[in-house]
CSV table of C-alpha atoms and ligand atoms in Angstrom, one decimal:
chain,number,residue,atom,x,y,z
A,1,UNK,CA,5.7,-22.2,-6.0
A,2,UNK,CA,9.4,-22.0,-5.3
A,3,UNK,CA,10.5,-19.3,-2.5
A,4,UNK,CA,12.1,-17.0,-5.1
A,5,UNK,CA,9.9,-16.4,-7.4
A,6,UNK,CA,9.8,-12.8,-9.5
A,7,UNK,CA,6.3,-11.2,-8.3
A,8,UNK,CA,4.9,-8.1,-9.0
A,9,UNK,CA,2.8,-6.5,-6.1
A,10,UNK,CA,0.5,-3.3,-5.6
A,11,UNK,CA,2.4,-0.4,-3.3
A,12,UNK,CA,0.3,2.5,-2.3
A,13,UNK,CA,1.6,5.7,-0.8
A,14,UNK,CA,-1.6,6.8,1.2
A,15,UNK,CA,-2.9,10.5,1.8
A,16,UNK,CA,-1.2,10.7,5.1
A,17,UNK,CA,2.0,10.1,3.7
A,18,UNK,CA,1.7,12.2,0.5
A,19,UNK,CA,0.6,15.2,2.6
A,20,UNK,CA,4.2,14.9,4.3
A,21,UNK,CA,6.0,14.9,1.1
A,22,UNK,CA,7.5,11.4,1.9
A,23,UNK,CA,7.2,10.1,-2.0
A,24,UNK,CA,10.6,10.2,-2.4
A,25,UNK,CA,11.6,8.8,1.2
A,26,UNK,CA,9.3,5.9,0.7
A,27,UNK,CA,10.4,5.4,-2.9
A,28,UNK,CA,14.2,5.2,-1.7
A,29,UNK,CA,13.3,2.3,0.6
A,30,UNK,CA,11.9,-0.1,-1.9
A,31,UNK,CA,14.8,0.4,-4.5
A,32,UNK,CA,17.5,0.7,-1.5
A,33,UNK,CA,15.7,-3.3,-0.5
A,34,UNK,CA,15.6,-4.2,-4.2
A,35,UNK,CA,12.2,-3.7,-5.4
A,36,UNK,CA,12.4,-2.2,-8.6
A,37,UNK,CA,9.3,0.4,-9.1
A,38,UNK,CA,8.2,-1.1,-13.2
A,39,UNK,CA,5.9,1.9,-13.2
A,40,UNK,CA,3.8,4.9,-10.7
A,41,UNK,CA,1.3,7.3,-10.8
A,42,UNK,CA,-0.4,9.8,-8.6
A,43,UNK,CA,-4.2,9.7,-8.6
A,44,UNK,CA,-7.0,10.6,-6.0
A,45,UNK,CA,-9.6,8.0,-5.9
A,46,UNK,CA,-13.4,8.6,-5.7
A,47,UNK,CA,-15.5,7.6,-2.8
A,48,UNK,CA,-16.5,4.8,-4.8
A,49,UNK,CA,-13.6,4.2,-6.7
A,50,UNK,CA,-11.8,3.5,-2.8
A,51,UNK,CA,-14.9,1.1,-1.8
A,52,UNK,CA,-14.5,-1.0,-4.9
A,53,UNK,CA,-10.4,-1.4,-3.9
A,54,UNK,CA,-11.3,-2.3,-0.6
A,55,UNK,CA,-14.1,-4.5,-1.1
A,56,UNK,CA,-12.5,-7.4,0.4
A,57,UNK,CA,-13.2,-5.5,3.6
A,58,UNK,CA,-16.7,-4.3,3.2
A,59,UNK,CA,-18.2,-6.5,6.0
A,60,UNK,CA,-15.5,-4.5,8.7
A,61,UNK,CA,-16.7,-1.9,11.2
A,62,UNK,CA,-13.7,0.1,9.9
A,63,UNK,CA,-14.8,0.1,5.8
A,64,UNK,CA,-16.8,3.6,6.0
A,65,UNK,CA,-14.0,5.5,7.7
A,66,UNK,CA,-11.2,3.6,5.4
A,67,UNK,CA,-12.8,4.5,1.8
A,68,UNK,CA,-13.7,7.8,3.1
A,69,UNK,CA,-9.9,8.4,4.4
A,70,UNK,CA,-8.3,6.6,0.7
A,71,UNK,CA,-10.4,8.8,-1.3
A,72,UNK,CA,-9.3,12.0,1.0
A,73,UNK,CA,-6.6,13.1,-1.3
A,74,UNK,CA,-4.1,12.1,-3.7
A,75,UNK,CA,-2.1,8.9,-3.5
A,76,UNK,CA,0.9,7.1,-5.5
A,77,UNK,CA,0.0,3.8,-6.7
A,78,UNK,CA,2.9,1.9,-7.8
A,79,UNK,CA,3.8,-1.6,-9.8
A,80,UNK,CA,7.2,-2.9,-7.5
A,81,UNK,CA,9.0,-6.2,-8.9
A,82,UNK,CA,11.6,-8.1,-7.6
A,83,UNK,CA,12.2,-11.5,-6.1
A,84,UNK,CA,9.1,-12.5,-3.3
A,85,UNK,CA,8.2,-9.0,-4.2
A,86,UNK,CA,4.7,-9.2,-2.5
A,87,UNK,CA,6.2,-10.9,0.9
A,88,UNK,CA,9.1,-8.4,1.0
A,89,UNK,CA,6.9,-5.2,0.6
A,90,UNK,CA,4.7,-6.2,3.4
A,91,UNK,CA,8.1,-7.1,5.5
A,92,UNK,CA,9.4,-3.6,4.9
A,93,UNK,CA,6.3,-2.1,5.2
A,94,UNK,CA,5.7,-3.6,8.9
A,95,UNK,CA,2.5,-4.1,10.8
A,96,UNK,CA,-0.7,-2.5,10.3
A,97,UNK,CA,-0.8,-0.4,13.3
A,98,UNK,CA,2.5,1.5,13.8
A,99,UNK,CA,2.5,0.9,17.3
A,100,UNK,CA,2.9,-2.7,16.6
A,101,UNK,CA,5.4,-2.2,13.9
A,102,UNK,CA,9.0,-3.1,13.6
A,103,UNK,CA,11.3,-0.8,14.2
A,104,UNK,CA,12.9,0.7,10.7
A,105,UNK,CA,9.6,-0.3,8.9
A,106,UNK,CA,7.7,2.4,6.9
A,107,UNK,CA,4.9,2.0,9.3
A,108,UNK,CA,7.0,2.3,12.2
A,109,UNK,CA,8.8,5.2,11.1
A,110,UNK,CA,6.2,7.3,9.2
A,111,UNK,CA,2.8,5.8,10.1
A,112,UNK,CA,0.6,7.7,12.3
A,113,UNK,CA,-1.8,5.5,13.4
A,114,UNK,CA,-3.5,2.4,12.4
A,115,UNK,CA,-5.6,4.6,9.9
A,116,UNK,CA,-2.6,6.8,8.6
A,117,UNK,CA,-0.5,3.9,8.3
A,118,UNK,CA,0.8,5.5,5.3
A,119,UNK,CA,1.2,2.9,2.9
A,120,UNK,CA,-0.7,-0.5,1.7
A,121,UNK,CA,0.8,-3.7,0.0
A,122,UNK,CA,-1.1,-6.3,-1.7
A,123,UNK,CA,-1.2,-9.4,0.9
A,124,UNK,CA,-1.1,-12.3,-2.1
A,125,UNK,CA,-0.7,-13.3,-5.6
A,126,UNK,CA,-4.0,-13.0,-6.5
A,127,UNK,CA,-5.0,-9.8,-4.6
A,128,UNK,CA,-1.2,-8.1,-6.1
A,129,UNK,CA,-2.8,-9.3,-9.4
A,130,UNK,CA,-6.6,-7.7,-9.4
A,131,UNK,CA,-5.1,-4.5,-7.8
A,132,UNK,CA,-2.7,-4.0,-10.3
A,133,UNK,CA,-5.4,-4.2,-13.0
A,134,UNK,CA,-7.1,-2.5,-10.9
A,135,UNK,CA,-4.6,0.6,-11.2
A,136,UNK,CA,-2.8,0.1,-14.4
A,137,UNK,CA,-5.4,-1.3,-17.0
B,1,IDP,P1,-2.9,-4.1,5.8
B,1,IDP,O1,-3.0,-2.7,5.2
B,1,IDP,O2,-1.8,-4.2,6.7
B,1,IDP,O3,-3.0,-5.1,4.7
B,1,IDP,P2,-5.7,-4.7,6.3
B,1,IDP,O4,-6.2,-5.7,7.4
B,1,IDP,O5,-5.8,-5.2,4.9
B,1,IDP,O6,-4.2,-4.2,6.7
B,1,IDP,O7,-6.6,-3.4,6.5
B,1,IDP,C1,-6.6,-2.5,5.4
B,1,IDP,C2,-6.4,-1.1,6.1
B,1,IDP,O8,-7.6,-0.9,6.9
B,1,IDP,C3,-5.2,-1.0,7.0
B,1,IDP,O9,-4.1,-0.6,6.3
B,1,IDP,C4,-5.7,0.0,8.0
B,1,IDP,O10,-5.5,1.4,7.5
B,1,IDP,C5,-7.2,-0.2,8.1
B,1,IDP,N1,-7.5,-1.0,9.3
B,1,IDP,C6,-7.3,-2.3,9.4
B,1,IDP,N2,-7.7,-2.7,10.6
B,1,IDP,C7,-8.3,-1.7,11.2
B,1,IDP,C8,-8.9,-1.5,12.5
B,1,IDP,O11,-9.0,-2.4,13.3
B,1,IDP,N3,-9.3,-0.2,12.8
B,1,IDP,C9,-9.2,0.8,11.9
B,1,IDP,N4,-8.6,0.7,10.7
B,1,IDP,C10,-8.1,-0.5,10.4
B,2,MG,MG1,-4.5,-5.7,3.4
């Protein structure tokens, strides 16, 4: 695969962050770094709808309290494209816990904690592709 490829890649704004208002914040980030947002829409998740998205982590101690804390209230899923769209979100999205994030990432400078981390990316190809479908199909 050559390093600058056009991807597509899965954003989520999570409950945490949607409760603050910071839609439009967050928004401005990706299109201020390039990553065009192809299409978005607010939606709050089941129970069940949240395990299915997170199944890859269904084995974790964590999974309960994640799916219980994604299907808490409304989020904004969102299509971004750009060049190493997937690799780019994650770099301006930062670490998983906040505390270990970059400064100037989202997660550094909205995220709460390692649960209210405010946002997810998709971490590959494959995983950007099934939660896209996932989202918009
Ligand atoms: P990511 O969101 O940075 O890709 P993942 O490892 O895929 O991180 O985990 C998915 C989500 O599960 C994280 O965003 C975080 O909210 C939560 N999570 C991950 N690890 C832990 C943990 O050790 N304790 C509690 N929650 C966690
Ligand atoms: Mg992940």
């Amino acid at each position: 695969m050559s390093s600058n490829s056009i991807e597509r890649t899965l954003s989520i704004i999570k409950p945490d962050a949607i409760e603050r208002q910071l839609e439009t914040k967050i928004k401005k980030i990706f299109l201020d770094n390039k990553l065009n947002i192809v299409d978005s829409k607010k939606v709050q998740l089941s129970k069940k709808e949240a395990e299915e998205f997170y199944k890859v982590h269904q084995t974790k101690p964590f999974y309960e309290k994640l799916c219980s804390y994604l299907s808490s209230g409304p989020i904004i899923a969102m299509i971004l494209d750009g060049e190493n769209a997937i690799q780019r979100n994650r770099d301006l999205m930062g670490a998983t816990d906040p505390e270990n994030a970059k400064d100037g990432t989202i997660r550094k400078v909205y995220g709460i904690s390692i649960d209210k981390n405010s946002v997810h990316g998709s971490d590959s190809l494959i995983n950007a592709k099934a939660e896209i479908d996932f989202f918009f199909s």
